[in-house]
N, CA, C and O atoms as a DFTB+ gen file, in Angstrom:
616 C
 N C O
     1  1    -152.028      15.886     116.134
     2  2    -150.921      14.978     116.226
     3  2    -151.457      13.543     116.183
     4  3    -152.368      13.201     116.937
     5  1    -150.893      12.696     115.301
     6  2    -151.388      11.315     115.198
     7  2    -151.094      10.520     116.468
     8  3    -150.062      10.688     117.117
     9  1    -152.039       9.653     116.789
    10  2    -151.888       8.777     117.947
    11  2    -150.976       7.602     117.572
    12  3    -151.054       7.086     116.457
    13  1    -150.122       7.185     118.493
    14  2    -149.307       6.008     118.184
    15  2    -150.201       4.793     117.991
    16  3    -151.184       4.611     118.709
    17  1    -149.856       3.981     117.030
    18  2    -150.655       2.783     116.783
    19  2    -150.147       1.649     117.655
    20  3    -148.946       1.494     117.875
    21  1    -151.072       0.882     118.131
    22  2    -150.740      -0.275     118.945
    23  2    -150.435      -1.425     117.986
    24  3    -151.269      -1.779     117.153
    25  1    -149.266      -1.992     118.102
    26  2    -148.928      -3.080     117.196
    27  2    -149.680      -4.344     117.616
    28  3    -149.916      -4.592     118.798
    29  1    -150.043      -5.123     116.612
    30  2    -150.769      -6.362     116.863
    31  2    -149.833      -7.384     117.494
    32  3    -148.627      -7.383     117.247
    33  1    -150.403      -8.240     118.297
    34  2    -149.629      -9.304     118.933
    35  2    -149.076     -10.245     117.864
    36  3    -149.724     -10.497     116.848
    37  1    -147.898     -10.748     118.103
    38  2    -147.288     -11.717     117.188
    39  2    -148.007     -13.059     117.335
    40  3    -148.683     -13.290     118.337
    41  1    -147.867     -13.945     116.344
    42  2    -148.464     -15.271     116.494
    43  2    -147.991     -15.977     117.770
    44  3    -148.792     -16.630     118.440
    45  1    -146.720     -15.857     118.112
    46  2    -146.209     -16.501     119.341
    47  2    -146.891     -15.921     120.574
    48  3    -147.255     -16.665     121.484
    49  1    -147.069     -14.609     120.616
    50  2    -147.747     -13.987     121.754
    51  2    -149.193     -14.463     121.859
    52  3    -149.704     -14.679     122.959
    53  1    -149.843     -14.624     120.722
    54  2    -151.227     -15.100     120.718
    55  2    -151.289     -16.540     121.237
    56  3    -152.183     -16.877     122.013
    57  1    -150.349     -17.390     120.817
    58  2    -150.290     -18.765     121.321
    59  2    -150.142     -18.746     122.839
    60  3    -150.869     -19.446     123.544
    61  1    -149.207     -17.950     123.342
    62  2    -148.987     -17.873     124.790
    63  2    -150.248     -17.422     125.519
    64  3    -150.589     -17.971     126.567
    65  1    -150.932     -16.440     124.980
    66  2    -152.166     -15.949     125.617
    67  2    -153.272     -16.996     125.577
    68  3    -154.007     -17.167     126.549
    69  1    -153.387     -17.693     124.452
    70  2    -154.424     -18.729     124.335
    71  2    -154.191     -19.839     125.357
    72  3    -155.122     -20.268     126.039
    73  1    -152.965     -20.295     125.457
    74  2    -152.678     -21.383     126.390
    75  2    -152.845     -20.933     127.839
    76  3    -153.283     -21.719     128.679
    77  1    -152.508     -19.696     128.140
    78  2    -152.723     -19.190     129.497
    79  2    -154.220     -19.082     129.804
    80  3    -154.647     -19.360     130.924
    81  1    -155.005     -18.682     128.817
    82  2    -156.456     -18.606     129.011
    83  2    -157.035     -19.971     129.358
    84  3    -157.953     -20.070     130.171
    85  1    -156.502     -21.018     128.746
    86  2    -156.965     -22.370     129.057
    87  2    -156.619     -22.716     130.506
    88  3    -157.460     -23.230     131.243
    89  1    -155.380     -22.435     130.910
    90  2    -154.999     -22.722     132.294
    91  2    -155.858     -21.963     133.294
    92  3    -156.180     -22.479     134.365
    93  1    -156.229     -20.736     132.940
    94  2    -157.027     -19.887     133.818
    95  2    -158.526     -20.162     133.710
    96  3    -159.316     -19.543     134.423
    97  1    -158.926     -21.080     132.832
    98  2    -160.347     -21.325     132.536
    99  2    -161.049     -19.999     132.205
   100  3    -162.168     -19.749     132.651
   101  1    -160.382     -19.172     131.429
   102  2    -160.886     -17.858     131.033
   103  2    -161.422     -17.946     129.613
   104  3    -160.737     -17.597     128.651
   105  1    -162.657     -18.417     129.497
   106  2    -163.243     -18.603     128.174
   107  2    -163.397     -17.280     127.441
   108  3    -163.144     -17.218     126.238
   109  1    -163.805     -16.220     128.130
   110  2    -163.951     -14.923     127.456
   111  2    -162.614     -14.428     126.926
   112  3    -162.541     -13.930     125.803
   113  1    -161.560     -14.559     127.716
   114  2    -160.239     -14.172     127.253
   115  2    -159.801     -15.002     126.062
   116  3    -159.190     -14.480     125.129
   117  1    -160.106     -16.284     126.086
   118  2    -159.780     -17.184     124.975
   119  2    -160.529     -16.762     123.716
   120  3    -159.939     -16.665     122.640
   121  1    -161.826     -16.514     123.852
   122  2    -162.633     -16.121     122.690
   123  2    -162.186     -14.792     122.110
   124  3    -162.221     -14.603     120.895
   125  1    -161.765     -13.867     122.965
   126  2    -161.302     -12.559     122.489
   127  2    -160.080     -12.663     121.597
   128  3    -159.795     -11.741     120.834
   129  1    -159.355     -13.764     121.677
   130  2    -158.178     -13.937     120.833
   131  2    -158.535     -14.295     119.395
   132  3    -157.694     -14.195     118.502
   133  1    -159.766     -14.707     119.171
   134  2    -160.197     -15.086     117.826
   135  2    -160.683     -13.877     117.047
   136  3    -161.269     -12.953     117.610
   137  1    -160.433     -13.896     115.748
   138  2    -161.047     -12.921     114.853
   139  2    -162.556     -13.165     114.916
   140  3    -162.983     -14.276     115.229
   141  1    -163.372     -12.142     114.623
   142  2    -164.825     -12.338     114.726
   143  2    -165.345     -13.568     113.979
   144  3    -166.263     -14.233     114.459
   145  1    -164.780     -13.876     112.824
   146  2    -165.205     -15.055     112.068
   147  2    -164.142     -16.146     112.076
   148  3    -164.089     -16.973     111.166
   149  1    -163.307     -16.150     113.089
   150  2    -162.268     -17.162     113.194
   151  2    -162.856     -18.548     113.351
   152  3    -164.012     -18.706     113.741
   153  1    -162.046     -19.556     113.043
   154  2    -162.516     -20.935     113.148
   155  2    -161.664     -21.723     114.133
   156  3    -160.469     -21.475     114.292
   157  1    -162.305     -22.666     114.779
   158  2    -161.649     -23.627     115.644
   159  2    -162.058     -25.002     115.152
   160  3    -163.244     -25.296     115.000
   161  1    -161.057     -25.844     114.905
   162  2    -161.330     -27.193     114.418
   163  2    -160.705     -28.221     115.354
   164  3    -159.587     -28.053     115.840
   165  1    -161.461     -29.286     115.589
   166  2    -160.969     -30.469     116.284
   167  2    -161.005     -31.611     115.261
   168  3    -162.008     -32.318     115.176
   169  1    -159.932     -31.805     114.485
   170  2    -159.971     -32.818     113.423
   171  2    -160.308     -34.224     113.913
   172  3    -160.847     -35.024     113.148
   173  1    -160.003     -34.543     115.171
   174  2    -160.306     -35.867     115.707
   175  2    -161.377     -35.791     116.785
   176  3    -161.326     -36.527     117.770
   177  1    -162.336     -34.908     116.601
   178  2    -163.383     -34.704     117.599
   179  2    -164.151     -35.995     117.855
   180  3    -164.547     -36.688     116.917
   181  1    -164.357     -36.309     119.121
   182  2    -165.171     -37.483     119.442
   183  2    -166.652     -37.168     119.236
   184  3    -167.018     -36.005     119.068
   185  1    -167.497     -38.179     119.248
   186  2    -168.934     -37.930     119.113
   187  2    -169.416     -36.936     120.168
   188  3    -169.017     -36.999     121.331
   189  1    -170.272     -36.028     119.741
   190  2    -170.840     -35.044     120.653
   191  2    -170.071     -33.745     120.725
   192  3    -170.537     -32.783     121.337
   193  1    -168.893     -33.698     120.106
   194  2    -168.097     -32.478     120.085
   195  2    -167.999     -32.026     118.638
   196  3    -167.601     -32.806     117.773
   197  1    -168.359     -30.763     118.360
   198  2    -168.293     -30.312     116.964
   199  2    -166.854     -30.346     116.437
   200  3    -165.909     -30.000     117.146
   201  1    -166.713     -30.767     115.187
   202  2    -165.392     -30.828     114.565
   203  2    -164.948     -29.454     114.079
   204  3    -163.750     -29.190     113.966
   205  1    -165.917     -28.570     113.788
   206  2    -165.567     -27.242     113.280
   207  2    -166.557     -26.216     113.803
   208  3    -167.771     -26.411     113.753
   209  1    -166.012     -25.126     114.302
   210  2    -166.829     -24.018     114.792
   211  2    -166.339     -22.741     114.129
   212  3    -165.137     -22.549     113.948
   213  1    -167.267     -21.874     113.770
   214  2    -166.890     -20.626     113.113
   215  2    -167.507     -19.449     113.849
   216  3    -168.710     -19.416     114.110
   217  1    -166.662     -18.488     114.176
   218  2    -167.115     -17.278     114.858
   219  2    -167.063     -17.447     116.367
   220  3    -167.229     -18.545     116.899
   221  1    -166.832     -16.342     117.032
   222  2    -166.701     -16.371     118.494
   223  2    -167.933     -16.941     119.178
   224  3    -167.815     -17.700     120.140
   225  1    -169.115     -16.581     118.687
   226  2    -170.356     -17.052     119.334
   227  2    -170.470     -18.569     119.241
   228  3    -170.795     -19.224     120.231
   229  1    -170.209     -19.128     118.080
   230  2    -170.330     -20.579     117.916
   231  2    -169.234     -21.307     118.702
   232  3    -169.494     -22.343     119.314
   233  1    -168.026     -20.773     118.686
   234  2    -166.939     -21.377     119.457
   235  2    -167.297     -21.350     120.943
   236  3    -167.157     -22.355     121.640
   237  1    -167.754     -20.208     121.416
   238  2    -168.137     -20.090     122.823
   239  2    -169.272     -21.013     123.198
   240  3    -169.242     -21.632     124.262
   241  1    -170.282     -21.117     122.335
   242  2    -171.425     -22.002     122.616
   243  2    -171.013     -23.462     122.691
   244  3    -171.594     -24.239     123.449
   245  1    -170.012     -23.835     121.906
   246  2    -169.547     -25.225     121.928
   247  2    -168.627     -25.489     123.117
   248  3    -168.709     -26.546     123.743
   249  1    -167.749     -24.530     123.431
   250  2    -166.761     -24.758     124.485
   251  2    -167.308     -24.548     125.892
   252  3    -166.884     -25.235     126.821
   253  1    -168.236     -23.617     126.068
   254  2    -168.717     -23.307     127.410
   255  2    -169.217     -24.539     128.158
   256  3    -168.790     -24.756     129.292
   257  1    -170.099     -25.355     127.585
   258  2    -170.546     -26.528     128.355
   259  2    -169.413     -27.517     128.639
   260  3    -169.406     -28.165     129.686
   261  1    -168.456     -27.636     127.712
   262  2    -167.333     -28.545     127.941
   263  2    -166.458     -28.045     129.086
   264  3    -166.084     -28.815     129.971
   265  1    -166.135     -26.754     129.065
   266  2    -165.297     -26.185     130.116
   267  2    -166.025     -26.225     131.459
   268  3    -165.407     -26.512     132.484
   269  1    -167.330     -25.942     131.467
   270  2    -168.084     -25.979     132.727
   271  2    -168.113     -27.394     133.301
   272  3    -167.912     -27.584     134.501
   273  1    -168.362     -28.383     132.445
   274  2    -168.405     -29.763     132.928
   275  2    -167.047     -30.189     133.456
   276  3    -166.960     -30.887     134.466
   277  1    -165.986     -29.771     132.776
   278  2    -164.637     -30.108     133.249
   279  2    -164.398     -29.497     134.622
   280  3    -163.933     -30.175     135.538
   281  1    -164.715     -28.219     134.759
   282  2    -164.495     -27.523     136.036
   283  2    -165.340     -28.144     137.144
   284  3    -164.834     -28.430     138.230
   285  1    -166.613     -28.348     136.872
   286  2    -167.521     -28.868     137.892
   287  2    -167.176     -30.288     138.332
   288  3    -167.505     -30.689     139.448
   289  1    -166.516     -31.046     137.462
   290  2    -166.143     -32.408     137.840
   291  2    -164.757     -32.473     138.485
   292  3    -164.287     -33.551     138.846
   293  1    -164.105     -31.314     138.628
   294  2    -162.828     -31.276     139.323
   295  2    -161.596     -31.340     138.449
   296  3    -160.480     -31.400     138.967
   297  1    -161.767     -31.329     137.125
   298  2    -160.605     -31.325     136.240
   299  2    -159.919     -29.973     136.344
   300  3    -160.562     -28.931     136.209
   301  1    -158.617     -29.990     136.583
   302  2    -157.844     -28.756     136.644
   303  2    -156.591     -28.913     135.810
   304  3    -155.780     -29.808     136.049
   305  1    -156.437     -28.039     134.833
   306  2    -155.205     -27.995     134.062
   307  2    -154.181     -27.268     134.912
   308  3    -154.450     -26.178     135.417
   309  1    -153.002     -27.869     135.074
   310  2    -152.016     -27.301     135.982
   311  2    -150.777     -26.758     135.282
   312  3    -150.018     -25.999     135.887
   313  1    -150.556     -27.120     134.046
   314  2    -149.385     -26.590     133.359
   315  2    -149.114     -27.310     132.055
   316  3    -149.814     -28.245     131.667
   317  1    -148.075     -26.839     131.399
   318  2    -147.655     -27.393     130.113
   319  2    -146.205     -27.829     130.203
   320  3    -145.423     -27.322     131.007
   321  1    -145.875     -28.784     129.351
   322  2    -144.462     -29.087     129.167
   323  2    -143.874     -27.887     128.437
   324  3    -144.621     -27.017     127.989
   325  1    -142.601     -27.823     128.313
   326  2    -142.103     -26.695     127.517
   327  2    -142.832     -26.650     126.177
   328  3    -142.912     -27.647     125.459
   329  1    -143.346     -25.503     125.871
   330  2    -144.115     -25.320     124.646
   331  2    -143.127     -25.034     123.515
   332  3    -142.318     -24.110     123.599
   333  1    -143.207     -25.839     122.464
   334  2    -142.343     -25.654     121.306
   335  2    -143.191     -25.040     120.207
   336  3    -144.193     -25.622     119.790
   337  1    -142.791     -23.862     119.737
   338  2    -143.518     -23.185     118.662
   339  2    -142.617     -23.151     117.435
   340  3    -141.493     -22.651     117.478
   341  1    -143.136     -23.694     116.348
   342  2    -142.406     -23.730     115.087
   343  2    -142.949     -22.641     114.169
   344  3    -144.149     -22.593     113.897
   345  1    -142.086     -21.789     113.706
   346  2    -142.483     -20.808     112.703
   347  2    -142.465     -21.495     111.345
   348  3    -141.720     -22.452     111.130
   349  1    -143.290     -20.998     110.434
   350  2    -143.370     -21.584     109.099
   351  2    -142.966     -20.538     108.070
   352  3    -142.652     -19.399     108.415
   353  1    -142.978     -20.934     106.824
   354  2    -142.654     -19.997     105.744
   355  2    -143.707     -18.895     105.637
   356  3    -143.428     -17.812     105.121
   357  1    -144.902     -19.172     106.120
   358  2    -145.973     -18.181     106.138
   359  2    -145.920     -17.480     107.498
   360  3    -146.099     -18.141     108.521
   361  1    -145.682     -16.164     107.546
   362  2    -145.552     -15.490     108.850
   363  2    -146.829     -15.494     109.689
   364  3    -146.777     -15.194     110.882
   365  1    -147.959     -15.825     109.096
   366  2    -149.205     -15.905     109.859
   367  2    -149.377     -17.250     110.562
   368  3    -150.199     -17.367     111.470
   369  1    -148.620     -18.256     110.159
   370  2    -148.860     -19.627     110.617
   371  2    -147.730     -20.092     111.534
   372  3    -146.550     -19.991     111.198
   373  1    -148.122     -20.604     112.700
   374  2    -147.186     -21.246     113.617
   375  2    -147.792     -22.572     114.068
   376  3    -149.010     -22.750     114.081
   377  1    -146.915     -23.487     114.433
   378  2    -147.328     -24.791     114.940
   379  2    -146.796     -24.903     116.363
   380  3    -145.606     -24.701     116.607
   381  1    -147.677     -25.225     117.293
   382  2    -147.291     -25.368     118.698
   383  2    -147.454     -26.825     119.119
   384  3    -148.483     -27.449     118.859
   385  1    -146.424     -27.355     119.771
   386  2    -146.464     -28.703     120.329
   387  2    -146.286     -28.586     121.836
   388  3    -145.435     -27.837     122.316
   389  1    -147.097     -29.332     122.573
   390  2    -146.971     -29.291     124.034
   391  2    -147.760     -30.427     124.654
   392  3    -148.634     -31.020     124.020
   393  1    -147.440     -30.717     125.890
   394  2    -148.245     -31.620     126.709
   395  2    -148.934     -30.772     127.763
   396  3    -148.328     -29.881     128.358
   397  1    -150.184     -31.056     127.981
   398  2    -150.963     -30.405     129.035
   399  2    -151.012     -31.361     130.218
   400  3    -151.290     -32.550     130.060
   401  1    -150.739     -30.831     131.401
   402  2    -150.781     -31.612     132.628
   403  2    -151.926     -31.111     133.504
   404  3    -152.300     -29.939     133.459
   405  1    -152.463     -32.016     134.292
   406  2    -153.518     -31.602     135.197
   407  2    -153.838     -32.675     136.205
   408  3    -153.198     -33.724     136.279
   409  1    -154.857     -32.366     136.976
   410  2    -155.302     -33.310     137.998
   411  2    -156.822     -33.329     138.037
   412  3    -157.496     -32.393     137.608
   413  1    -157.328     -34.421     138.562
   414  2    -158.756     -34.566     138.772
   415  2    -158.922     -34.552     140.281
   416  3    -158.666     -35.548     140.957
   417  1    -159.347     -33.430     140.789
   418  2    -159.303     -33.193     142.231
   419  2    -160.086     -34.191     143.073
   420  3    -159.595     -34.589     144.129
   421  1    -161.272     -34.615     142.664
   422  2    -161.991     -35.551     143.537
   423  2    -161.244     -36.868     143.769
   424  3    -161.394     -37.490     144.820
   425  1    -160.444     -37.290     142.793
   426  2    -159.751     -38.573     142.920
   427  2    -158.266     -38.423     143.191
   428  3    -157.619     -39.369     143.641
   429  1    -157.716     -37.241     142.921
   430  2    -156.286     -37.036     143.069
   431  2    -155.471     -37.567     141.903
   432  3    -154.245     -37.461     141.898
   433  1    -156.149     -38.138     140.915
   434  2    -155.429     -38.655     139.756
   435  2    -154.923     -37.505     138.899
   436  3    -155.509     -36.423     138.869
   437  1    -153.814     -37.765     138.200
   438  2    -153.251     -36.763     137.300
   439  2    -153.436     -37.217     135.858
   440  3    -153.687     -38.391     135.585
   441  1    -153.307     -36.263     134.945
   442  2    -153.378     -36.607     133.533
   443  2    -152.335     -35.819     132.757
   444  3    -151.847     -34.774     133.187
   445  1    -152.020     -36.368     131.599
   446  2    -151.109     -35.729     130.662
   447  2    -151.657     -35.988     129.272
   448  3    -151.969     -37.125     128.920
   449  1    -151.773     -34.924     128.480
   450  2    -152.304     -35.055     127.122
   451  2    -151.402     -34.300     126.159
   452  3    -151.006     -33.165     126.427
   453  1    -151.079     -34.933     125.036
   454  2    -150.264     -34.302     124.007
   455  2    -151.168     -33.533     123.038
   456  3    -152.254     -33.993     122.685
   457  1    -150.704     -32.371     122.624
   458  2    -151.437     -31.533     121.679
   459  2    -150.508     -31.036     120.582
   460  3    -149.312     -30.839     120.798
   461  1    -151.077     -30.839     119.416
   462  2    -150.443     -30.079     118.348
   463  2    -151.492     -29.076     117.882
   464  3    -152.609     -29.451     117.526
   465  1    -151.123     -27.804     117.886
   466  2    -152.004     -26.733     117.420
   467  2    -151.391     -26.091     116.192
   468  3    -150.191     -25.816     116.152
   469  1    -152.213     -25.857     115.203
   470  2    -151.789     -25.088     114.033
   471  2    -152.598     -23.800     114.032
   472  3    -153.814     -23.811     113.842
   473  1    -151.902     -22.695     114.246
   474  2    -152.534     -21.379     114.324
   475  2    -152.274     -20.580     113.058
   476  3    -151.168     -20.593     112.517
   477  1    -153.296     -19.889     112.597
   478  2    -153.135     -18.832     111.599
   479  2    -153.578     -17.552     112.299
   480  3    -154.743     -17.415     112.674
   481  1    -152.650     -16.618     112.474
   482  2    -152.903     -15.389     113.218
   483  2    -152.701     -14.200     112.278
   484  3    -151.665     -14.062     111.628
   485  1    -153.710     -13.362     112.229
   486  2    -153.637     -12.157     111.395
   487  2    -154.056     -10.965     112.237
   488  3    -155.090     -11.000     112.905
   489  1    -153.259      -9.922     112.205
   490  2    -153.538      -8.698     112.970
   491  2    -153.783      -9.005     114.454
   492  3    -154.642      -8.395     115.091
   493  1    -153.021      -9.953     114.985
   494  2    -153.112     -10.262     116.405
   495  2    -154.309     -11.093     116.816
   496  3    -154.573     -11.227     118.011
   497  1    -155.049     -11.662     115.863
   498  2    -156.239     -12.474     116.157
   499  2    -156.117     -13.829     115.477
   500  3    -155.543     -13.948     114.394
   501  1    -156.665     -14.843     116.127
   502  2    -156.666     -16.186     115.551
   503  2    -157.710     -16.234     114.435
   504  3    -158.906     -16.056     114.670
   505  1    -157.233     -16.475     113.233
   506  2    -158.124     -16.632     112.082
   507  2    -158.552     -18.092     111.984
   508  3    -159.696     -18.394     111.647
   509  1    -157.621     -18.987     112.284
   510  2    -157.984     -20.404     112.352
   511  2    -157.047     -21.116     113.326
   512  3    -155.874     -20.772     113.471
   513  1    -157.611     -22.109     113.975
   514  2    -156.860     -22.946     114.899
   515  2    -157.322     -24.377     114.696
   516  3    -158.502     -24.696     114.843
   517  1    -156.366     -25.233     114.354
   518  2    -156.622     -26.675     114.301
   519  2    -155.996     -27.269     115.551
   520  3    -154.787     -27.177     115.763
   521  1    -156.824     -27.869     116.359
   522  2    -156.445     -28.378     117.676
   523  2    -156.446     -29.908     117.608
   524  3    -157.502     -30.541     117.638
   525  1    -155.248     -30.490     117.517
   526  2    -155.115     -31.941     117.419
   527  2    -154.829     -32.522     118.794
   528  3    -153.848     -32.153     119.440
   529  1    -155.685     -33.430     119.236
   530  2    -155.525     -34.128     120.495
   531  2    -156.190     -35.487     120.349
   532  3    -156.992     -35.704     119.441
   533  1    -155.852     -36.386     121.240
   534  2    -156.330     -37.756     121.141
   535  2    -157.509     -37.973     122.090
   536  3    -157.315     -38.079     123.301
   537  1    -158.720     -38.039     121.553
   538  2    -159.881     -38.231     122.431
   539  2    -159.866     -39.576     123.146
   540  3    -160.551     -39.727     124.158
   541  1    -159.110     -40.560     122.658
   542  2    -159.047     -41.855     123.335
   543  2    -158.346     -41.733     124.679
   544  3    -158.690     -42.444     125.624
   545  1    -157.369     -40.839     124.775
   546  2    -156.684     -40.631     126.051
   547  2    -157.672     -40.078     127.070
   548  3    -157.702     -40.523     128.218
   549  1    -158.480     -39.110     126.650
   550  2    -159.475     -38.539     127.549
   551  2    -160.511     -39.595     127.922
   552  3    -160.864     -39.742     129.092
   553  1    -160.989     -40.320     126.931
   554  2    -162.021     -41.328     127.199
   555  2    -161.555     -42.351     128.214
   556  3    -162.306     -42.712     129.121
   557  1    -160.320     -42.825     128.074
   558  2    -159.808     -43.822     129.013
   559  2    -159.730     -43.242     130.422
   560  3    -160.093     -43.910     131.390
   561  1    -159.264     -42.016     130.538
   562  2    -159.157     -41.363     131.848
   563  2    -160.546     -41.135     132.445
   564  3    -160.773     -41.347     133.636
   565  1    -161.462     -40.700     131.589
   566  2    -162.797     -40.366     132.065
   567  2    -163.570     -41.594     132.533
   568  3    -164.327     -41.520     133.501
   569  1    -163.387     -42.696     131.866
   570  2    -164.107     -43.902     132.254
   571  2    -163.787     -44.305     133.680
   572  3    -164.633     -44.865     134.378
   573  1    -162.574     -44.021     134.112
   574  2    -162.182     -44.456     135.452
   575  2    -162.349     -43.373     136.511
   576  3    -162.233     -43.652     137.704
   577  1    -162.626     -42.118     136.079
   578  2    -162.624     -41.060     137.085
   579  2    -163.875     -40.209     137.142
   580  3    -164.246     -39.744     138.220
   581  1    -164.531     -39.991     136.026
   582  2    -165.626     -39.006     136.073
   583  2    -166.906     -39.502     135.413
   584  3    -167.737     -38.694     134.999
   585  1    -167.074     -40.791     135.309
   586  2    -168.318     -41.347     134.790
   587  2    -168.685     -40.816     133.414
   588  3    -169.837     -40.453     133.176
   589  1    -167.716     -40.765     132.505
   590  2    -168.018     -40.450     131.134
   591  2    -168.072     -38.989     130.772
   592  3    -168.562     -38.668     129.690
   593  1    -167.610     -38.097     131.587
   594  2    -167.582     -36.678     131.239
   595  2    -166.684     -36.486     130.032
   596  3    -165.606     -37.077     129.957
   597  1    -167.111     -35.677     129.099
   598  2    -166.284     -35.380     127.931
   599  2    -165.783     -33.959     128.039
   600  3    -166.554     -33.033     128.288
   601  1    -164.509     -33.795     127.855
   602  2    -163.911     -32.463     127.996
   603  2    -163.180     -32.093     126.734
   604  3    -162.651     -32.961     126.039
   605  1    -163.145     -30.811     126.429
   606  2    -162.364     -30.321     125.313
   607  2    -161.020     -29.824     125.795
   608  3    -160.330     -30.511     126.548
   609  1    -160.642     -28.618     125.360
   610  2    -159.300     -28.110     125.579
   611  2    -158.834     -28.049     127.020
   612  3    -157.684     -28.412     127.268
   613  1    -159.628     -27.622     127.990
   614  2    -159.044     -27.501     129.317
   615  2    -158.829     -28.840     129.946
   616  3    -158.341     -28.922     131.074
């Protein structure tokens, strides 16, 4: 008797899981959402942050030090504004708009950052993700709170 097949997660479900992984600082869970050769791009990456990473290993190697530095300096992502997901004519591609909110625990200061993500999801895995965010917002916040720490997604 054939086994029932598990249906792949929809692009919207993958977006929800990715954003929850960021809130949970769950890098392994985040990486598992990518296809083995999936790509992550930061089109406006500041100096010292790769603009393009390919494959789970390279994405993890680039994000791990950023996420660790963010966590160790007290940065905590606390939530999102209502997440707006736009479907496109291509069923694999969705665009997510949201603001990320958080706090910097040592100082009690809060932050808000706007993001636009363009996801291409195939068979329940991220094939590509373009992560648009403004590094100047982070830089301004960091100069006054964490002595120049550079953080990525979380």
